[in-house]
Amino acid sequence: MKRAVYPGSFDPMTLGHLDIIVRAAEIFDELIVSVLNNKVKTPLFSVEERVKILEEATKGMPNVKIDSFSGLLIDYAKENDIHVVVRGLRAITDFEYELQIAQTNRVLSEGQVDTIFLTTNLEYAYLSSSSVKEIASFGGDISKCVPEYVAKLTYEKYGICKQNL
Ligand code: ADP
């Protein structure tokens, strides 16, 4: 059985993330989308909230499981017998960062954990969780960036009430 993990902050999950999830779930028998509990970053959504958002988005996908982890990705992969990491690439700027992490993980895991990259759907190439948060914080329109229920939750975090949501 081919199992892979798609790790990330997902703060919050965007349509770009969801596109990668859908495509990776078609490639692997089981895809575990795992929310990184990064103590260094101050997230907008708690790990539990981010997990719930992902669960809602993937409830019709039987081979997708949602989880969370802290610590090193390679330790998490080892504990769960996972040898493949999925990451998304939007632009060359992502590439440099991702290449370094992928190579580090491969060395640290002694060749046990490899990374595959799915290139972004062009429609979502500009999308990031940070820009979604920035736009939402000013009351801007994020309806093309995240599912409707995520937009509602994000505006709520900034105390913004949108009538039609
Ligand atoms: P990080 O884990 O680096 O904090 P994110 O949670 O924002 O980043 O993203 C997790 C993964 O999803 C990364 O591999 C990132 O490149 C990818 N990703 C983010 N947004 C998009 C998008 N719009 N299209 C494709 N991949 C994306």
Tab-separated table of N, CA and C and ligand atoms in Angstrom:
chain	number	residue	atom	x	y	z
A	1	MET	N	0.840	-1.203	0.000
A	1	MET	CA	0.000	0.000	0.000
A	1	MET	C	0.879	1.258	0.000
A	2	LYS	N	0.583	2.161	-0.934
A	2	LYS	CA	1.377	3.396	-1.015
A	2	LYS	C	0.712	4.489	-0.171
A	3	ARG	N	1.447	4.875	0.864
A	3	ARG	CA	0.915	5.885	1.775
A	3	ARG	C	1.838	7.108	1.733
A	4	ALA	N	1.240	8.298	1.790
A	4	ALA	CA	2.060	9.514	1.778
A	4	ALA	C	1.524	10.494	2.799
A	5	VAL	N	2.392	11.413	3.201
A	5	VAL	CA	1.952	12.475	4.113
A	5	VAL	C	2.099	13.817	3.403
A	6	TYR	N	1.085	14.656	3.572
A	6	TYR	CA	1.146	16.035	3.078
A	6	TYR	C	1.165	16.919	4.323
A	7	PRO	N	2.351	17.358	4.724
A	7	PRO	CA	2.443	18.168	5.929
A	7	PRO	C	2.376	19.661	5.619
A	8	GLY	N	1.937	20.436	6.578
A	8	GLY	CA	1.918	21.878	6.358
A	8	GLY	C	1.313	22.598	7.538
A	9	SER	N	1.347	23.921	7.460
A	9	SER	CA	0.740	24.719	8.526
A	9	SER	C	-0.775	24.819	8.322
A	10	PHE	N	-1.192	24.945	7.078
A	10	PHE	CA	-2.623	25.014	6.732
A	10	PHE	C	-3.360	26.028	7.622
A	11	ASP	N	-2.823	27.242	7.664
A	11	ASP	CA	-3.361	28.257	8.595
A	11	ASP	C	-3.932	29.458	7.866
A	12	PRO	N	-5.096	29.366	7.234
A	12	PRO	CA	-5.952	28.190	7.099
A	12	PRO	C	-5.703	27.486	5.762
A	13	MET	N	-6.369	26.338	5.613
A	13	MET	CA	-6.327	25.619	4.337
A	13	MET	C	-6.920	26.500	3.236
A	14	THR	N	-6.246	26.544	2.092
A	14	THR	CA	-6.758	27.315	0.953
A	14	THR	C	-7.199	26.356	-0.166
A	15	LEU	N	-7.760	26.919	-1.217
A	15	LEU	CA	-8.138	26.083	-2.371
A	15	LEU	C	-6.893	25.515	-3.056
A	16	GLY	N	-5.759	26.193	-2.895
A	16	GLY	CA	-4.484	25.682	-3.431
A	16	GLY	C	-4.076	24.404	-2.712
A	17	HIS	N	-4.174	24.410	-1.384
A	17	HIS	CA	-3.897	23.192	-0.608
A	17	HIS	C	-4.861	22.073	-1.014
A	18	LEU	N	-6.133	22.438	-1.109
A	18	LEU	CA	-7.159	21.425	-1.405
A	18	LEU	C	-6.917	20.767	-2.761
A	19	ASP	N	-6.469	21.576	-3.714
A	19	ASP	CA	-6.158	21.051	-5.044
A	19	ASP	C	-5.024	20.010	-4.962
A	20	ILE	N	-4.012	20.311	-4.151
A	20	ILE	CA	-2.900	19.360	-3.987
A	20	ILE	C	-3.419	18.082	-3.295
A	21	ILE	N	-4.282	18.235	-2.313
A	21	ILE	CA	-4.839	17.075	-1.589
A	21	ILE	C	-5.601	16.160	-2.556
A	22	VAL	N	-6.473	16.763	-3.358
A	22	VAL	CA	-7.283	15.977	-4.301
A	22	VAL	C	-6.387	15.216	-5.272
A	23	ARG	N	-5.382	15.908	-5.793
A	23	ARG	CA	-4.500	15.263	-6.786
A	23	ARG	C	-3.612	14.196	-6.151
A	24	ALA	N	-3.098	14.462	-4.950
A	24	ALA	CA	-2.236	13.469	-4.286
A	24	ALA	C	-3.054	12.235	-3.887
A	25	ALA	N	-4.309	12.455	-3.525
A	25	ALA	CA	-5.167	11.329	-3.118
A	25	ALA	C	-5.453	10.393	-4.296
A	26	GLU	N	-5.324	10.933	-5.505
A	26	GLU	CA	-5.506	10.078	-6.693
A	26	GLU	C	-4.254	9.248	-6.982
A	27	ILE	N	-3.136	9.714	-6.511
A	27	ILE	CA	-1.862	9.029	-6.780
A	27	ILE	C	-1.563	7.950	-5.741
A	28	PHE	N	-1.913	8.243	-4.469
A	28	PHE	CA	-1.570	7.322	-3.382
A	28	PHE	C	-2.796	6.571	-2.874
A	29	ASP	N	-2.545	5.386	-2.285
A	29	ASP	CA	-3.654	4.610	-1.714
A	29	ASP	C	-4.201	5.316	-0.478
A	30	GLU	N	-3.268	5.890	0.286
A	30	GLU	CA	-3.698	6.631	1.481
A	30	GLU	C	-2.886	7.914	1.611
A	31	LEU	N	-3.582	9.009	1.856
A	31	LEU	CA	-2.903	10.295	2.041
A	31	LEU	C	-3.231	10.816	3.437
A	32	ILE	N	-2.185	11.086	4.195
A	32	ILE	CA	-2.395	11.669	5.521
A	32	ILE	C	-2.010	13.137	5.442
A	33	VAL	N	-2.981	14.000	5.650
A	33	VAL	CA	-2.712	15.434	5.660
A	33	VAL	C	-2.464	15.792	7.116
A	34	SER	N	-1.266	16.246	7.416
A	34	SER	CA	-0.928	16.435	8.821
A	34	SER	C	-0.539	17.878	9.128
A	35	VAL	N	-1.234	18.429	10.113
A	35	VAL	CA	-1.026	19.824	10.497
A	35	VAL	C	0.180	19.920	11.422
A	36	LEU	N	1.116	20.736	11.029
A	36	LEU	CA	2.321	20.914	11.843
A	36	LEU	C	2.028	21.869	12.999
A	37	ASN	N	2.269	21.361	14.200
A	37	ASN	CA	2.108	22.182	15.396
A	37	ASN	C	3.451	22.859	15.648
A	38	ASN	N	3.629	24.024	15.000
A	38	ASN	CA	4.913	24.717	15.054
A	38	ASN	C	4.893	25.747	16.179
A	39	LYS	N	5.672	25.470	17.213
A	39	LYS	CA	5.646	26.341	18.409
A	39	LYS	C	6.264	27.715	18.116
A	40	VAL	N	7.040	27.800	17.035
A	40	VAL	CA	7.718	29.066	16.739
A	40	VAL	C	6.749	30.080	16.116
A	41	LYS	N	5.875	29.574	15.246
A	41	LYS	CA	4.922	30.471	14.575
A	41	LYS	C	3.721	30.746	15.491
A	42	THR	N	3.122	31.923	15.348
A	42	THR	CA	1.874	32.191	16.064
A	42	THR	C	0.743	32.100	15.054
A	43	PRO	N	0.019	30.993	15.063
A	43	PRO	CA	-1.004	30.811	14.037
A	43	PRO	C	-2.302	31.570	14.339
A	44	LEU	N	-3.081	31.777	13.307
A	44	LEU	CA	-4.403	32.394	13.498
A	44	LEU	C	-5.369	31.351	14.051
A	45	PHE	N	-5.294	30.144	13.499
A	45	PHE	CA	-6.172	29.051	13.925
A	45	PHE	C	-5.384	28.049	14.775
A	46	SER	N	-6.047	27.512	15.805
A	46	SER	CA	-5.391	26.488	16.623
A	46	SER	C	-5.235	25.214	15.782
A	47	VAL	N	-4.401	24.310	16.261
A	47	VAL	CA	-4.219	23.049	15.534
A	47	VAL	C	-5.570	22.339	15.393
A	48	GLU	N	-6.350	22.335	16.472
A	48	GLU	CA	-7.659	21.651	16.447
A	48	GLU	C	-8.575	22.274	15.386
A	49	GLU	N	-8.563	23.596	15.303
A	49	GLU	CA	-9.409	24.278	14.307
A	49	GLU	C	-8.940	23.948	12.886
A	50	ARG	N	-7.625	23.915	12.710
A	50	ARG	CA	-7.099	23.612	11.368
A	50	ARG	C	-7.418	22.176	10.962
A	51	VAL	N	-7.345	21.272	11.951
A	51	VAL	CA	-7.692	19.867	11.679
A	51	VAL	C	-9.167	19.777	11.272
A	52	LYS	N	-10.025	20.475	12.003
A	52	LYS	CA	-11.471	20.440	11.705
A	52	LYS	C	-11.770	20.960	10.303
A	53	ILE	N	-11.100	22.050	9.930
A	53	ILE	CA	-11.301	22.640	8.593
A	53	ILE	C	-10.929	21.611	7.519
A	54	LEU	N	-9.796	20.945	7.721
A	54	LEU	CA	-9.341	19.943	6.745
A	54	LEU	C	-10.288	18.750	6.718
A	55	GLU	N	-10.783	18.352	7.893
A	55	GLU	CA	-11.715	17.202	7.943
A	55	GLU	C	-12.984	17.508	7.161
A	56	GLU	N	-13.475	18.714	7.329
A	56	GLU	CA	-14.692	19.123	6.623
A	56	GLU	C	-14.450	19.103	5.099
A	57	ALA	N	-13.297	19.625	4.684
A	57	ALA	CA	-13.000	19.724	3.242
A	57	ALA	C	-12.805	18.365	2.588
A	58	THR	N	-12.393	17.365	3.385
A	58	THR	CA	-12.027	16.074	2.789
A	58	THR	C	-12.996	14.959	3.179
A	59	LYS	N	-14.163	15.341	3.700
A	59	LYS	CA	-15.045	14.285	4.225
A	59	LYS	C	-15.553	13.324	3.141
A	60	GLY	N	-15.541	13.751	1.893
A	60	GLY	CA	-15.953	12.847	0.818
A	60	GLY	C	-14.786	12.068	0.204
A	61	MET	N	-13.637	12.123	0.819
A	61	MET	CA	-12.448	11.462	0.251
A	61	MET	C	-12.015	10.340	1.194
A	62	PRO	N	-12.434	9.103	0.900
A	62	PRO	CA	-12.213	8.005	1.837
A	62	PRO	C	-10.748	7.657	2.107
A	63	ASN	N	-9.855	7.960	1.173
A	63	ASN	CA	-8.451	7.592	1.423
A	63	ASN	C	-7.615	8.750	1.978
A	64	VAL	N	-8.302	9.809	2.435
A	64	VAL	CA	-7.582	10.937	3.043
A	64	VAL	C	-7.864	10.975	4.541
A	65	LYS	N	-6.793	11.024	5.323
A	65	LYS	CA	-6.939	11.119	6.780
A	65	LYS	C	-6.287	12.412	7.251
A	66	ILE	N	-6.859	12.995	8.283
A	66	ILE	CA	-6.296	14.241	8.818
A	66	ILE	C	-5.682	13.959	10.183
A	67	ASP	N	-4.524	14.539	10.394
A	67	ASP	CA	-3.809	14.307	11.649
A	67	ASP	C	-3.017	15.579	11.983
A	68	SER	N	-2.289	15.558	13.078
A	68	SER	CA	-1.392	16.674	13.406
A	68	SER	C	-0.136	16.093	14.031
A	69	PHE	N	0.921	16.873	14.009
A	69	PHE	CA	2.158	16.400	14.623
A	69	PHE	C	3.009	17.577	15.063
A	70	SER	N	3.920	17.288	15.984
A	70	SER	CA	4.925	18.294	16.326
A	70	SER	C	6.274	17.584	16.292
A	71	GLY	N	7.311	18.348	16.244
A	71	GLY	CA	8.636	17.729	16.167
A	71	GLY	C	9.052	17.514	14.727
A	72	LEU	N	9.979	16.605	14.540
A	72	LEU	CA	10.542	16.400	13.201
A	72	LEU	C	9.617	15.563	12.318
A	73	LEU	N	9.479	16.016	11.080
A	73	LEU	CA	8.643	15.283	10.130
A	73	LEU	C	9.153	13.852	9.929
A	74	ILE	N	10.463	13.680	9.891
A	74	ILE	CA	10.983	12.325	9.631
A	74	ILE	C	10.664	11.368	10.787
A	75	ASP	N	10.583	11.900	12.014
A	75	ASP	CA	10.212	11.042	13.152
A	75	ASP	C	8.744	10.635	13.032
A	76	TYR	N	7.926	11.617	12.648
A	76	TYR	CA	6.495	11.346	12.453
A	76	TYR	C	6.313	10.311	11.340
A	77	ALA	N	7.068	10.478	10.265
A	77	ALA	CA	6.965	9.545	9.136
A	77	ALA	C	7.358	8.130	9.574
A	78	LYS	N	8.421	8.041	10.323
A	78	LYS	CA	8.900	6.736	10.782
A	78	LYS	C	7.850	6.047	11.668
A	79	GLU	N	7.297	6.819	12.618
A	79	GLU	CA	6.282	6.260	13.532
A	79	GLU	C	5.069	5.726	12.775
A	80	ASN	N	4.764	6.361	11.652
A	80	ASN	CA	3.567	5.976	10.900
A	80	ASN	C	3.877	5.157	9.650
A	81	ASP	N	5.104	4.721	9.535
A	81	ASP	CA	5.539	3.921	8.409
A	81	ASP	C	5.227	4.592	7.059
A	82	ILE	N	5.620	5.855	6.977
A	82	ILE	CA	5.403	6.626	5.743
A	82	ILE	C	6.777	6.938	5.134
A	83	HIS	N	6.874	6.745	3.826
A	83	HIS	CA	8.165	6.978	3.167
A	83	HIS	C	8.115	8.093	2.113
A	84	VAL	N	6.931	8.626	1.907
A	84	VAL	CA	6.803	9.676	0.887
A	84	VAL	C	6.129	10.921	1.472
A	85	VAL	N	6.745	12.065	1.197
A	85	VAL	CA	6.187	13.353	1.616
A	85	VAL	C	5.725	14.074	0.357
A	86	VAL	N	4.543	14.657	0.422
A	86	VAL	CA	4.024	15.437	-0.710
A	86	VAL	C	4.121	16.912	-0.347
A	87	ARG	N	4.638	17.714	-1.267
A	87	ARG	CA	4.624	19.160	-1.074
A	87	ARG	C	4.178	19.817	-2.372
A	88	GLY	N	3.671	21.018	-2.254
A	88	GLY	CA	3.226	21.745	-3.439
A	88	GLY	C	4.246	22.815	-3.813
A	89	LEU	N	4.382	23.039	-5.094
A	89	LEU	CA	5.297	24.095	-5.564
A	89	LEU	C	4.517	25.139	-6.347
A	90	ARG	N	4.665	26.382	-5.924
A	90	ARG	CA	3.988	27.453	-6.651
A	90	ARG	C	4.921	28.191	-7.582
A	91	ALA	N	6.095	28.512	-7.087
A	91	ALA	CA	7.019	29.341	-7.873
A	91	ALA	C	8.438	28.970	-7.517
A	92	ILE	N	9.367	29.566	-8.217
A	92	ILE	CA	10.782	29.262	-8.003
A	92	ILE	C	11.197	29.574	-6.562
A	93	THR	N	10.548	30.539	-5.969
A	93	THR	CA	10.860	30.894	-4.571
A	93	THR	C	10.530	29.735	-3.632
A	94	ASP	N	9.430	29.018	-3.902
A	94	ASP	CA	9.097	27.821	-3.112
A	94	ASP	C	10.177	26.771	-3.303
A	95	PHE	N	10.670	26.677	-4.542
A	95	PHE	CA	11.571	25.588	-4.898
A	95	PHE	C	12.833	25.556	-4.042
A	96	GLU	N	13.467	26.707	-3.884
A	96	GLU	CA	14.735	26.746	-3.132
A	96	GLU	C	14.544	26.260	-1.710
A	97	TYR	N	13.494	26.735	-1.085
A	97	TYR	CA	13.186	26.362	0.298
A	97	TYR	C	12.830	24.882	0.390
A	98	GLU	N	11.975	24.448	-0.510
A	98	GLU	CA	11.492	23.059	-0.494
A	98	GLU	C	12.613	22.064	-0.800
A	99	LEU	N	13.493	22.457	-1.718
A	99	LEU	CA	14.603	21.577	-2.086
A	99	LEU	C	15.483	21.314	-0.870
A	100	GLN	N	15.750	22.369	-0.130
A	100	GLN	CA	16.601	22.249	1.054
A	100	GLN	C	15.952	21.321	2.092
A	101	ILE	N	14.673	21.499	2.321
A	101	ILE	CA	13.981	20.655	3.317
A	101	ILE	C	13.933	19.203	2.849
A	102	ALA	N	13.634	19.020	1.562
A	102	ALA	CA	13.530	17.658	1.024
A	102	ALA	C	14.866	16.933	1.154
A	103	GLN	N	15.946	17.643	0.843
A	103	GLN	CA	17.264	17.007	0.920
A	103	GLN	C	17.649	16.726	2.370
A	104	THR	N	17.321	17.656	3.252
A	104	THR	CA	17.612	17.450	4.673
A	104	THR	C	16.855	16.220	5.185
A	105	ASN	N	15.582	16.130	4.842
A	105	ASN	CA	14.778	14.992	5.309
A	105	ASN	C	15.316	13.665	4.775
A	106	ARG	N	15.793	13.710	3.547
A	106	ARG	CA	16.320	12.477	2.963
A	106	ARG	C	17.599	12.031	3.689
A	107	VAL	N	18.450	12.995	3.972
A	107	VAL	CA	19.699	12.669	4.680
A	107	VAL	C	19.396	12.220	6.115
A	108	LEU	N	18.569	13.001	6.826
A	108	LEU	CA	18.259	12.673	8.228
A	108	LEU	C	17.588	11.307	8.374
A	109	SER	N	16.803	10.946	7.367
A	109	SER	CA	16.083	9.660	7.446
A	109	SER	C	16.893	8.519	6.828
A	110	GLU	N	18.125	8.812	6.470
A	110	GLU	CA	19.009	7.831	5.820
A	110	GLU	C	18.354	7.200	4.598
A	111	GLY	N	17.759	8.058	3.797
A	111	GLY	CA	17.166	7.611	2.539
A	111	GLY	C	15.790	6.979	2.660
A	112	GLN	N	15.231	7.006	3.864
A	112	GLN	CA	13.930	6.349	4.073
A	112	GLN	C	12.747	7.244	3.689
A	113	VAL	N	12.973	8.565	3.667
A	113	VAL	CA	11.867	9.485	3.370
A	113	VAL	C	12.211	10.354	2.163
A	114	ASP	N	11.428	10.192	1.121
A	114	ASP	CA	11.610	10.977	-0.094
A	114	ASP	C	10.459	11.967	-0.248
A	115	THR	N	10.697	13.018	-1.028
A	115	THR	CA	9.656	14.035	-1.210
A	115	THR	C	9.262	14.110	-2.667
A	116	ILE	N	7.958	14.158	-2.930
A	116	ILE	CA	7.525	14.421	-4.297
A	116	ILE	C	6.794	15.760	-4.330
A	117	PHE	N	6.926	16.446	-5.443
A	117	PHE	CA	6.330	17.775	-5.574
A	117	PHE	C	5.244	17.774	-6.631
A	118	LEU	N	4.134	18.368	-6.279
A	118	LEU	CA	3.090	18.593	-7.283
A	118	LEU	C	3.098	20.082	-7.572
A	119	THR	N	3.125	20.420	-8.857
A	119	THR	CA	3.129	21.848	-9.186
A	119	THR	C	1.710	22.377	-9.084
A	120	THR	N	1.624	23.598	-8.645
A	120	THR	CA	0.316	24.195	-8.400
A	120	THR	C	-0.535	24.264	-9.669
A	121	ASN	N	-1.804	24.153	-9.447
A	121	ASN	CA	-2.757	24.442	-10.494
A	121	ASN	C	-2.626	25.960	-10.740
A	122	LEU	N	-2.426	26.365	-11.995
A	122	LEU	CA	-2.150	27.782	-12.264
A	122	LEU	C	-3.180	28.736	-11.661
A	123	GLU	N	-4.396	28.236	-11.602
A	123	GLU	CA	-5.493	29.021	-11.031
A	123	GLU	C	-5.181	29.469	-9.591
A	124	TYR	N	-4.372	28.649	-8.885
A	124	TYR	CA	-4.111	28.919	-7.464
A	124	TYR	C	-2.663	29.313	-7.196
A	125	ALA	N	-1.917	29.577	-8.262
A	125	ALA	CA	-0.473	29.817	-8.118
A	125	ALA	C	-0.167	31.008	-7.213
A	126	TYR	N	-1.069	31.951	-7.160
A	126	TYR	CA	-0.817	33.185	-6.395
A	126	TYR	C	-1.239	33.057	-4.931
A	127	LEU	N	-1.892	31.931	-4.620
A	127	LEU	CA	-2.555	31.802	-3.311
A	127	LEU	C	-1.646	31.365	-2.180
A	128	SER	N	-1.746	32.034	-1.051
A	128	SER	CA	-1.043	31.566	0.147
A	128	SER	C	-1.912	31.858	1.364
A	129	SER	N	-1.694	31.092	2.419
A	129	SER	CA	-2.461	31.325	3.650
A	129	SER	C	-2.199	32.734	4.175
A	130	SER	N	-0.948	33.203	4.038
A	130	SER	CA	-0.615	34.543	4.549
A	130	SER	C	-1.401	35.618	3.823
A	131	SER	N	-1.499	35.502	2.474
A	131	SER	CA	-2.235	36.557	1.770
A	131	SER	C	-3.725	36.475	2.098
A	132	VAL	N	-4.233	35.253	2.287
A	132	VAL	CA	-5.652	35.105	2.662
A	132	VAL	C	-5.910	35.838	3.981
A	133	LYS	N	-5.000	35.660	4.931
A	133	LYS	CA	-5.185	36.296	6.244
A	133	LYS	C	-5.088	37.814	6.135
A	134	GLU	N	-4.134	38.258	5.321
A	134	GLU	CA	-3.964	39.709	5.202
A	134	GLU	C	-5.204	40.352	4.555
A	135	ILE	N	-5.669	39.726	3.484
A	135	ILE	CA	-6.842	40.279	2.789
A	135	ILE	C	-8.049	40.275	3.730
A	136	ALA	N	-8.246	39.129	4.427
A	136	ALA	CA	-9.403	39.006	5.330
A	136	ALA	C	-9.334	40.024	6.458
A	137	SER	N	-8.126	40.290	6.951
A	137	SER	CA	-8.000	41.206	8.095
A	137	SER	C	-8.459	42.618	7.745
A	138	PHE	N	-8.435	42.942	6.431
A	138	PHE	CA	-8.911	44.260	5.988
A	138	PHE	C	-10.329	44.185	5.417
A	139	GLY	N	-10.951	43.027	5.603
A	139	GLY	CA	-12.322	42.879	5.128
A	139	GLY	C	-12.423	42.648	3.628
A	140	GLY	N	-11.292	42.320	2.980
A	140	GLY	CA	-11.305	42.075	1.529
A	140	GLY	C	-11.947	40.743	1.175
A	141	ASP	N	-12.122	40.526	-0.116
A	141	ASP	CA	-12.848	39.345	-0.595
A	141	ASP	C	-11.911	38.134	-0.722
A	142	ILE	N	-12.155	37.096	0.072
A	142	ILE	CA	-11.329	35.885	-0.022
A	142	ILE	C	-12.129	34.699	-0.573
A	143	SER	N	-13.269	35.019	-1.200
A	143	SER	CA	-14.154	33.941	-1.654
A	143	SER	C	-13.545	33.082	-2.773
A	144	LYS	N	-12.556	33.610	-3.476
A	144	LYS	CA	-11.923	32.808	-4.530
A	144	LYS	C	-10.687	32.067	-4.010
A	145	CYS	N	-10.400	32.233	-2.733
A	145	CYS	CA	-9.165	31.661	-2.145
A	145	CYS	C	-9.422	30.460	-1.249
A	146	VAL	N	-10.566	30.450	-0.581
A	146	VAL	CA	-10.860	29.396	0.405
A	146	VAL	C	-12.330	28.989	0.277
A	147	PRO	N	-12.688	27.776	0.753
A	147	PRO	CA	-14.107	27.412	0.741
A	147	PRO	C	-14.913	28.401	1.613
A	148	GLU	N	-16.221	28.457	1.360
A	148	GLU	CA	-17.051	29.467	2.021
A	148	GLU	C	-16.989	29.391	3.557
A	149	TYR	N	-17.035	28.153	4.096
A	149	TYR	CA	-17.030	28.048	5.562
A	149	TYR	C	-15.690	28.500	6.146
A	150	VAL	N	-14.619	28.351	5.382
A	150	VAL	CA	-13.301	28.799	5.863
A	150	VAL	C	-13.255	30.334	5.836
A	151	ALA	N	-13.859	30.917	4.802
A	151	ALA	CA	-13.911	32.381	4.715
A	151	ALA	C	-14.651	32.927	5.942
A	152	LYS	N	-15.771	32.295	6.274
A	152	LYS	CA	-16.578	32.753	7.413
A	152	LYS	C	-15.738	32.697	8.713
A	153	LEU	N	-15.069	31.564	8.919
A	153	LEU	CA	-14.267	31.394	10.137
A	153	LEU	C	-13.111	32.395	10.184
A	154	THR	N	-12.529	32.684	9.007
A	154	THR	CA	-11.382	33.607	8.970
A	154	THR	C	-11.839	35.036	9.292
A	155	TYR	N	-12.959	35.454	8.690
A	155	TYR	CA	-13.470	36.804	9.004
A	155	TYR	C	-13.797	36.907	10.492
A	156	GLU	N	-14.374	35.830	11.037
A	156	GLU	CA	-14.733	35.834	12.469
A	156	GLU	C	-13.517	36.096	13.347
A	157	LYS	N	-12.393	35.505	12.950
A	157	LYS	CA	-11.153	35.697	13.725
A	157	LYS	C	-10.772	37.169	13.798
A	158	TYR	N	-11.113	37.915	12.741
A	158	TYR	CA	-10.768	39.336	12.718
A	158	TYR	C	-11.940	40.219	13.157
A	159	GLY	N	-12.985	39.557	13.667
A	159	GLY	CA	-14.137	40.308	14.150
A	159	GLY	C	-14.902	40.990	13.037
A	160	ILE	N	-14.822	40.421	11.815
A	160	ILE	CA	-15.515	41.017	10.676
A	160	ILE	C	-16.754	40.201	10.343
A	161	CYS	N	-17.867	40.890	10.217
A	161	CYS	CA	-19.119	40.193	9.928
A	161	CYS	C	-19.493	40.415	8.471
A	162	LYS	N	-19.583	39.332	7.705
A	162	LYS	CA	-19.971	39.450	6.292
A	162	LYS	C	-21.413	38.962	6.172
A	163	GLN	N	-22.274	39.820	5.693
A	163	GLN	CA	-23.709	39.535	5.634
A	163	GLN	C	-24.059	38.261	4.873
A	164	ASN	N	-23.416	38.068	3.714
A	164	ASN	CA	-23.830	36.963	2.835
A	164	ASN	C	-23.157	35.630	3.171
A	165	LEU	N	-22.405	35.551	4.265
A	165	LEU	CA	-21.739	34.291	4.593
A	165	LEU	C	-22.424	33.601	5.767
B	1	ADP	P1	4.289	25.651	5.305
B	1	ADP	O1	4.115	24.213	5.618
B	1	ADP	O2	5.546	25.913	4.533
B	1	ADP	O3	4.019	26.599	6.443
B	1	ADP	P2	1.690	25.866	4.002
B	1	ADP	O4	0.930	25.237	5.078
B	1	ADP	O5	1.211	27.216	3.572
B	1	ADP	O6	3.221	26.020	4.206
B	1	ADP	O7	1.701	24.910	2.740
B	1	ADP	C1	1.949	23.538	2.800
B	1	ADP	C2	2.359	23.046	1.428
B	1	ADP	O8	1.381	23.419	0.455
B	1	ADP	C3	3.671	23.622	0.909
B	1	ADP	O9	4.328	22.600	0.178
B	1	ADP	C4	3.255	24.726	-0.013
B	1	ADP	O10	4.222	24.975	-1.015
B	1	ADP	C5	1.995	24.134	-0.601
B	1	ADP	N1	1.073	25.169	-1.082
B	1	ADP	C6	0.629	26.246	-0.416
B	1	ADP	N2	-0.200	26.991	-1.176
B	1	ADP	C7	-0.255	26.368	-2.393
B	1	ADP	C8	-0.908	26.660	-3.635
B	1	ADP	N3	-1.640	27.747	-3.798
B	1	ADP	N4	-0.731	25.787	-4.663
B	1	ADP	C9	0.054	24.699	-4.489
B	1	ADP	N5	0.708	24.380	-3.358
B	1	ADP	C10	0.565	25.199	-2.312
